[in-house]
Tab-separated table of N, CA, C and O in Angstrom:
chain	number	residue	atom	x	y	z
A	1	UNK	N	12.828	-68.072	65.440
A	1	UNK	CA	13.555	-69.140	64.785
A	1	UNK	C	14.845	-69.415	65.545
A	1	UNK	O	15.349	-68.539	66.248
A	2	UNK	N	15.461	-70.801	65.389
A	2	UNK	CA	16.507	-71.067	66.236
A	2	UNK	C	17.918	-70.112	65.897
A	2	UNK	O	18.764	-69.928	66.772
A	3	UNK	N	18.061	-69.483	64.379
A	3	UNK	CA	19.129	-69.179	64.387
A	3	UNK	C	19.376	-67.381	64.934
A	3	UNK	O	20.309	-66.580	64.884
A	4	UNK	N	17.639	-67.365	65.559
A	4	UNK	CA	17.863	-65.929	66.226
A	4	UNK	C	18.076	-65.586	67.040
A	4	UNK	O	17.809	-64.464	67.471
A	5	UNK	N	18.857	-66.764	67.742
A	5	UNK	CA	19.048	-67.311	69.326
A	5	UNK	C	20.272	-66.937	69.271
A	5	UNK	O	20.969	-67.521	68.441
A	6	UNK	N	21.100	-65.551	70.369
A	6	UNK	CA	22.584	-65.252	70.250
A	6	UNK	C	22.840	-65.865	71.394
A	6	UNK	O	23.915	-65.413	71.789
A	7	UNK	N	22.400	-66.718	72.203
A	7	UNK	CA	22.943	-67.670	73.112
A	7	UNK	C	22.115	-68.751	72.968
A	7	UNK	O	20.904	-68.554	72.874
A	8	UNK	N	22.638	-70.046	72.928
A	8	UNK	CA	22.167	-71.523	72.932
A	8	UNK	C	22.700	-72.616	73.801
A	8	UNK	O	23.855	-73.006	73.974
A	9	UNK	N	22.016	-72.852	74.102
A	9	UNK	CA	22.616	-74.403	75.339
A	9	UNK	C	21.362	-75.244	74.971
A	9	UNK	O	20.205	-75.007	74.624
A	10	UNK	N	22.088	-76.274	75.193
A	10	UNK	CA	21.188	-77.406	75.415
A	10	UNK	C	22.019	-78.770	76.284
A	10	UNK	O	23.092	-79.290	75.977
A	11	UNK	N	20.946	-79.166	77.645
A	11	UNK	CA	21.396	-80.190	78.518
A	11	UNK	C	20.443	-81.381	78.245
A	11	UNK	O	19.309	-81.248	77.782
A	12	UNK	N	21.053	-82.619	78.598
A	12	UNK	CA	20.121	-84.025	79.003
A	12	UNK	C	20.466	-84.669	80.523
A	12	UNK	O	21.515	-84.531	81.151
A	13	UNK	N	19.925	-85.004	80.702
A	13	UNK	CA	20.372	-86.034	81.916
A	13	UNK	C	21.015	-87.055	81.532
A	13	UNK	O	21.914	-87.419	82.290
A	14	UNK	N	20.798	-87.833	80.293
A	14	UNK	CA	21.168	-89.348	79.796
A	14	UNK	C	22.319	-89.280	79.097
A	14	UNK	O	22.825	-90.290	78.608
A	15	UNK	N	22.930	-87.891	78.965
A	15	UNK	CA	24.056	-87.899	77.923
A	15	UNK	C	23.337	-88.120	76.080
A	15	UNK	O	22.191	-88.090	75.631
A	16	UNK	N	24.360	-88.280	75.612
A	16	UNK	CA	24.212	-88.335	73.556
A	16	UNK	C	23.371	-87.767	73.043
A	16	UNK	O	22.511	-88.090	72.224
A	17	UNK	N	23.750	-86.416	73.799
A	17	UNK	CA	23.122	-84.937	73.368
A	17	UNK	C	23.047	-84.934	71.915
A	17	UNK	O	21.985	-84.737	71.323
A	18	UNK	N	24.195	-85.156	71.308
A	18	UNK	CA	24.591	-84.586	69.873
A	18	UNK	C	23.961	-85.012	68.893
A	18	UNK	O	23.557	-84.450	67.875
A	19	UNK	N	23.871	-86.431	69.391
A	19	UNK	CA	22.766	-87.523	68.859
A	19	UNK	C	21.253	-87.489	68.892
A	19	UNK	O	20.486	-87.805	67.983
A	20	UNK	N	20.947	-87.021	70.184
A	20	UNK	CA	19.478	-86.373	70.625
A	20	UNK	C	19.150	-85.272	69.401
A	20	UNK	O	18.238	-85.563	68.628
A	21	UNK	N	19.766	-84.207	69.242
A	21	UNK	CA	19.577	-83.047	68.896
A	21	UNK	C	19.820	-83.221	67.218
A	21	UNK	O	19.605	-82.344	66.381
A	22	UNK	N	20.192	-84.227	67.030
A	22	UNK	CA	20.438	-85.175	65.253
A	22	UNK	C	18.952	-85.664	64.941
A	22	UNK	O	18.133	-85.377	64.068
A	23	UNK	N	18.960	-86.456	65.948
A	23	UNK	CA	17.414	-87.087	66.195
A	23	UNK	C	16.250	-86.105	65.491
A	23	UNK	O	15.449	-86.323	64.583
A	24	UNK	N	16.522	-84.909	66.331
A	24	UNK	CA	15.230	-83.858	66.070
A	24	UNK	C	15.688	-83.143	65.319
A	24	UNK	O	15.300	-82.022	65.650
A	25	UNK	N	16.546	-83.049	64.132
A	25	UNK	CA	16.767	-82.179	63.228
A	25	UNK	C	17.482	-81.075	63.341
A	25	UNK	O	17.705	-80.133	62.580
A	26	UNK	N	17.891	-81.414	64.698
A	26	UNK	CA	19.135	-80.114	64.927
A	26	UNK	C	20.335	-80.335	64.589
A	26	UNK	O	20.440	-81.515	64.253
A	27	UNK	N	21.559	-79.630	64.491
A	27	UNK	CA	22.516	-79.638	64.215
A	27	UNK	C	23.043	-79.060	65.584
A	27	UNK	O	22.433	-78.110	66.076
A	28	UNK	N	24.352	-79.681	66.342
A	28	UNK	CA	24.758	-79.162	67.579
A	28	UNK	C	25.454	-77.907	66.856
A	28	UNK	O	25.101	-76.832	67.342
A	29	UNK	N	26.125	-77.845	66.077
A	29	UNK	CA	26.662	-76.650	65.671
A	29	UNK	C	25.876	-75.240	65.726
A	29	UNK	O	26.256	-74.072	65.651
A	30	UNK	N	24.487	-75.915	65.905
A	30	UNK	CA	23.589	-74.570	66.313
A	30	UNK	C	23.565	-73.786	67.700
A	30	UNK	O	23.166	-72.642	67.917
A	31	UNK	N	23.968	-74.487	68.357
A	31	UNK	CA	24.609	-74.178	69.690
A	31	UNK	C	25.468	-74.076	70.239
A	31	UNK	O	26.362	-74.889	70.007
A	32	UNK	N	25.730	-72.868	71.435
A	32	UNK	CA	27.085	-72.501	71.892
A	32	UNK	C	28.057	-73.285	72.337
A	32	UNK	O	29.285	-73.323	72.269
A	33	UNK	N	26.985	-74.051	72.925
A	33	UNK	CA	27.551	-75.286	74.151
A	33	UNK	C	26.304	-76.035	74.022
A	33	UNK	O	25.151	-75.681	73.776
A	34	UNK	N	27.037	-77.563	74.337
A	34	UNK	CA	26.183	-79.036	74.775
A	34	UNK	C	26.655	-79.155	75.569
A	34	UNK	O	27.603	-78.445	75.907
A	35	UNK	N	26.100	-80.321	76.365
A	35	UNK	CA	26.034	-80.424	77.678
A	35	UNK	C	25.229	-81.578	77.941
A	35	UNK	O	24.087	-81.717	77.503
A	36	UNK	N	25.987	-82.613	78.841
A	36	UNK	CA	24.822	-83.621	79.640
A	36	UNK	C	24.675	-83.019	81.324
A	36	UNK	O	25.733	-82.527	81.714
A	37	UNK	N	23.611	-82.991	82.287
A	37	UNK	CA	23.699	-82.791	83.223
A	37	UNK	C	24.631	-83.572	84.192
A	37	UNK	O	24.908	-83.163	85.320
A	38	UNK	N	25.150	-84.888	83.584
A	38	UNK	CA	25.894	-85.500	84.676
A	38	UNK	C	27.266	-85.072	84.735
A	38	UNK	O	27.948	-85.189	85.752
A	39	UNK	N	27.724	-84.520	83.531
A	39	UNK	CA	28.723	-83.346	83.228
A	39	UNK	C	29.252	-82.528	84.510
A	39	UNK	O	30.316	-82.557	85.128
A	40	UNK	N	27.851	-81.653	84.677
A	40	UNK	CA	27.758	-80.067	85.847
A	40	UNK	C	27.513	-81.042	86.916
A	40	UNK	O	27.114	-80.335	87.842
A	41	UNK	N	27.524	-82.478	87.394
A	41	UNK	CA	27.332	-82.872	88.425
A	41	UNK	C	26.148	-83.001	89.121
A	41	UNK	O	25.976	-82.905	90.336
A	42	UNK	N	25.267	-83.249	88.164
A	42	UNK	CA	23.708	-83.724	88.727
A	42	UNK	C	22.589	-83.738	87.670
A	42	UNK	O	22.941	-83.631	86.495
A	43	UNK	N	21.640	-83.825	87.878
A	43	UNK	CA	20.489	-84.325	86.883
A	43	UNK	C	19.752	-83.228	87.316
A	43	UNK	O	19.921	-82.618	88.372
A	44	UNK	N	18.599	-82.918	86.107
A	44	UNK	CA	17.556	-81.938	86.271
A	44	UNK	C	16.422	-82.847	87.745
A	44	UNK	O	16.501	-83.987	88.203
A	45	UNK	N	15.602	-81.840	88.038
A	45	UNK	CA	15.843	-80.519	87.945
A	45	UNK	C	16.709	-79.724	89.394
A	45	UNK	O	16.234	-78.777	90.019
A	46	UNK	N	17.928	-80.327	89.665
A	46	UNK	CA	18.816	-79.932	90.211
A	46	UNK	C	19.077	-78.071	89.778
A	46	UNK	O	19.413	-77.529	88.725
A	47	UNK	N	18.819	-77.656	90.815
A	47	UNK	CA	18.860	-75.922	90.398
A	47	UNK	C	20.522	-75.150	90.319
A	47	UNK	O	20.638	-73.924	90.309
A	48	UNK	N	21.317	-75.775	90.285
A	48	UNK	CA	22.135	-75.465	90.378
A	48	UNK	C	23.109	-75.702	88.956
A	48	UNK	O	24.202	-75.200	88.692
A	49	UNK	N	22.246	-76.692	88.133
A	49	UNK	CA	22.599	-76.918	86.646
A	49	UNK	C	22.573	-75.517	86.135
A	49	UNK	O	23.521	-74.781	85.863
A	50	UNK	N	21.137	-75.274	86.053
A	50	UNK	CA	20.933	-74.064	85.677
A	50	UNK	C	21.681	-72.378	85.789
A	50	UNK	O	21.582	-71.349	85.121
A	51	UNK	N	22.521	-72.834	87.142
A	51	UNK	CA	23.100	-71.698	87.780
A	51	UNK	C	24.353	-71.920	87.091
A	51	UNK	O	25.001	-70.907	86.830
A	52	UNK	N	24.886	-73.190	86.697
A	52	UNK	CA	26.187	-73.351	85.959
A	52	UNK	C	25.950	-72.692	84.658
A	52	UNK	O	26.446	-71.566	84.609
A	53	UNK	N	25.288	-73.103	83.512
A	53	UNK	CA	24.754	-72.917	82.633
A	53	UNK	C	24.426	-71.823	82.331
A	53	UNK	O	24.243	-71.773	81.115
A	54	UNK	N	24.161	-70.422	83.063
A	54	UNK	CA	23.688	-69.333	82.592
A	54	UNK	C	25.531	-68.577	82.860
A	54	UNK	O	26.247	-68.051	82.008
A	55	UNK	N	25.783	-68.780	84.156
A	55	UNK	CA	27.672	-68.216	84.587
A	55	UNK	C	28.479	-68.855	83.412
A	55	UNK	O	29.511	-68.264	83.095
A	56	UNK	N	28.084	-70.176	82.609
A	56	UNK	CA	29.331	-70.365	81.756
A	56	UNK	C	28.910	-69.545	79.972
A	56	UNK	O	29.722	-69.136	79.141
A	57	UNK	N	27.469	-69.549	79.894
A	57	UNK	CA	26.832	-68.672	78.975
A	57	UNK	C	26.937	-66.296	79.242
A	57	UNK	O	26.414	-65.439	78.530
A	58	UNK	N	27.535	-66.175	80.110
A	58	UNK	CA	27.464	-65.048	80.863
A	58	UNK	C	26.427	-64.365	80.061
A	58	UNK	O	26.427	-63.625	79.077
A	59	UNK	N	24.898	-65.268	81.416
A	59	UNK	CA	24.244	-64.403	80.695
A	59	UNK	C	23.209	-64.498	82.712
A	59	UNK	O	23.310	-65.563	83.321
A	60	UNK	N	22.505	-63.484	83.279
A	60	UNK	CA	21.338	-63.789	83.973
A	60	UNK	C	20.700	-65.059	84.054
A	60	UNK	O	20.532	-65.485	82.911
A	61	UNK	N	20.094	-66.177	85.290
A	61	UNK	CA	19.175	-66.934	85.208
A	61	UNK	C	18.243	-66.474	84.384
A	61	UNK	O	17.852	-67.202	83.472
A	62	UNK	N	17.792	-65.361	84.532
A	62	UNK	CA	15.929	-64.726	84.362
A	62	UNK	C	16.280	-64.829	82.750
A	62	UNK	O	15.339	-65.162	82.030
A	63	UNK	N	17.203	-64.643	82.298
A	63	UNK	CA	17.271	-64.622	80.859
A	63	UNK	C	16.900	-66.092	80.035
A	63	UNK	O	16.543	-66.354	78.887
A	64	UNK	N	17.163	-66.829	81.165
A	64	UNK	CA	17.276	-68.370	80.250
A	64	UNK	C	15.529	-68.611	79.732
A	64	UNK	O	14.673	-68.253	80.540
A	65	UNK	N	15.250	-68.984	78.906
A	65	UNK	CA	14.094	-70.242	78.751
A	65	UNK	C	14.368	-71.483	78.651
A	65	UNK	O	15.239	-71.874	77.874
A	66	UNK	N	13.622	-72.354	79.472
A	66	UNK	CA	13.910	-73.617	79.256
A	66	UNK	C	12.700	-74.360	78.267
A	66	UNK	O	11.475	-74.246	78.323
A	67	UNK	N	13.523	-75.125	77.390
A	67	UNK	CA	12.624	-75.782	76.322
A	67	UNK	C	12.840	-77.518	76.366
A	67	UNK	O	13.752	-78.254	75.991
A	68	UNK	N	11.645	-77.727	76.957
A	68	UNK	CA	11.724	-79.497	77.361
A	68	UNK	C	10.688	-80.690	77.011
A	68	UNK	O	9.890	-80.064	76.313
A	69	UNK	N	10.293	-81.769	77.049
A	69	UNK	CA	9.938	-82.003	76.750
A	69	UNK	C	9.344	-82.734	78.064
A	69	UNK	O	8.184	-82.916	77.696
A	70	UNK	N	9.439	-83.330	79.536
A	70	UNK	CA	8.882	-83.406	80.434
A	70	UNK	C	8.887	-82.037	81.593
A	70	UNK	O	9.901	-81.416	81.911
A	71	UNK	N	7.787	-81.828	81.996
A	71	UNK	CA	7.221	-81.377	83.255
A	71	UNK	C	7.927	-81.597	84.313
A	71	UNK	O	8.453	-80.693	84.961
A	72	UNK	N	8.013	-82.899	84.607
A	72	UNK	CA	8.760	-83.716	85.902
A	72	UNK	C	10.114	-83.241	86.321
A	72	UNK	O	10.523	-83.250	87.482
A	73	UNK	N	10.877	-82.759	85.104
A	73	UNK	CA	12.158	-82.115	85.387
A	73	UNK	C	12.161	-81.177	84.936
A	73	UNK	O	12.037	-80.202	85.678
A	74	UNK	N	12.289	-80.993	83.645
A	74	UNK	CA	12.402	-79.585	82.653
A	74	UNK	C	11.620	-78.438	83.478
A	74	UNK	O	12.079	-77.479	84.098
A	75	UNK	N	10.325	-78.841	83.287
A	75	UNK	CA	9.501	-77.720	83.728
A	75	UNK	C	9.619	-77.356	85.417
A	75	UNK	O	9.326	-76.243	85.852
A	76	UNK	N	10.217	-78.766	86.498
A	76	UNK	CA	10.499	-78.415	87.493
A	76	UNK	C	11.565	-77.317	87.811
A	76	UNK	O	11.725	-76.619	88.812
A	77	UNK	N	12.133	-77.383	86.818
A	77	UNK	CA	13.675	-76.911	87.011
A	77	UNK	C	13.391	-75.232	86.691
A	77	UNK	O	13.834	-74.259	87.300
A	78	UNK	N	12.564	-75.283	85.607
A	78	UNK	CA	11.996	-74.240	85.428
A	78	UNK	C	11.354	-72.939	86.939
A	78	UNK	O	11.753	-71.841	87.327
A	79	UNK	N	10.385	-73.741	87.297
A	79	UNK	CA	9.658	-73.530	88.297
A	79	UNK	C	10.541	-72.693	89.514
A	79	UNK	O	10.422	-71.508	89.828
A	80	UNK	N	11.506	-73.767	90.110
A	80	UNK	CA	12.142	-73.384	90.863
A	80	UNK	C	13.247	-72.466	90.627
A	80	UNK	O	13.889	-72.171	91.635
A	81	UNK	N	13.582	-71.994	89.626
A	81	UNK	CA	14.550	-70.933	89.093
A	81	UNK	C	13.411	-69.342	88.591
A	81	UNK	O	13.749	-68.224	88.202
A	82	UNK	N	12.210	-69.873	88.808
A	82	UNK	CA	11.800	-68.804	88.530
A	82	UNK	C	11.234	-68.192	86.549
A	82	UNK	O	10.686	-67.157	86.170
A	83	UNK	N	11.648	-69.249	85.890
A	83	UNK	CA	12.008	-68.881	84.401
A	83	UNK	C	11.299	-69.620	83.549
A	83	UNK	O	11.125	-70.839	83.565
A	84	UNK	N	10.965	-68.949	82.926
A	84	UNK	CA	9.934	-69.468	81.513
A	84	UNK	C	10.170	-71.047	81.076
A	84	UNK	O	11.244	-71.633	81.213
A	85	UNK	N	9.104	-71.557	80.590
A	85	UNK	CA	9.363	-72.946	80.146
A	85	UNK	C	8.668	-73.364	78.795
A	85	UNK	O	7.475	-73.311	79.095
A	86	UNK	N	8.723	-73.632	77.875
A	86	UNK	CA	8.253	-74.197	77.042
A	86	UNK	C	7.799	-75.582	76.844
A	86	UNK	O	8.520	-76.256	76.108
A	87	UNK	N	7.060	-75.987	77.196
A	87	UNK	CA	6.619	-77.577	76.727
A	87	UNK	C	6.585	-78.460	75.060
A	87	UNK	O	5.585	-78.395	74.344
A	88	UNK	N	7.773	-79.200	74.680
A	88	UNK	CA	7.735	-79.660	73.414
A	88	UNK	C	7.014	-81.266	73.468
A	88	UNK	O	7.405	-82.191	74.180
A	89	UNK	N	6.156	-81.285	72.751
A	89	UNK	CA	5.217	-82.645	73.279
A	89	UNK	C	5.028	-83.529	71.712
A	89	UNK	O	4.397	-84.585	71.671
């Protein structure tokens, strides 16, 4: 369940995260940090988002899962970092 998550992030490329994550029934308050990728200075699946994102979470890459809803980035980004991915469809 989400609230068994002791670290949370969530990124977009498009920005109005807060709004995104309203959209789907989340509450940003469920998370540590939001985040748009144009923020960290690039769009998925730029590997170096990811490298921001785990150093400002102090936590390991290998620790992250990524939970997305395209392949094309999400799951690329995945791929090339090495780290689990979830597909939300």
């Amino acid at each position: 369940s989400i609230d068994a998550l002791s670290v949370g992030f969530t990124i977009s490329d498009y920005g109005f995260v807060n709004e995104k994550l309203q959209a789907l029934g989340l509450e940003p308050s469920l998370f540590d940090w939001v985040v748009s990728a144009p923020e960290l200075g690039g769009l998925k699946p730029a590997s170096q988002l990811l490298d921001q994102v785990a150093n400002k979470m102090q936590v390991n890459v290998n620790q992250c899962l990524i939970i997305g809803d395209r392949n094309d980035t999400d799951g690329q980004l995945a791929q090339i970092k090495g780290v689990h991915f979830f597909l939300v469809q």
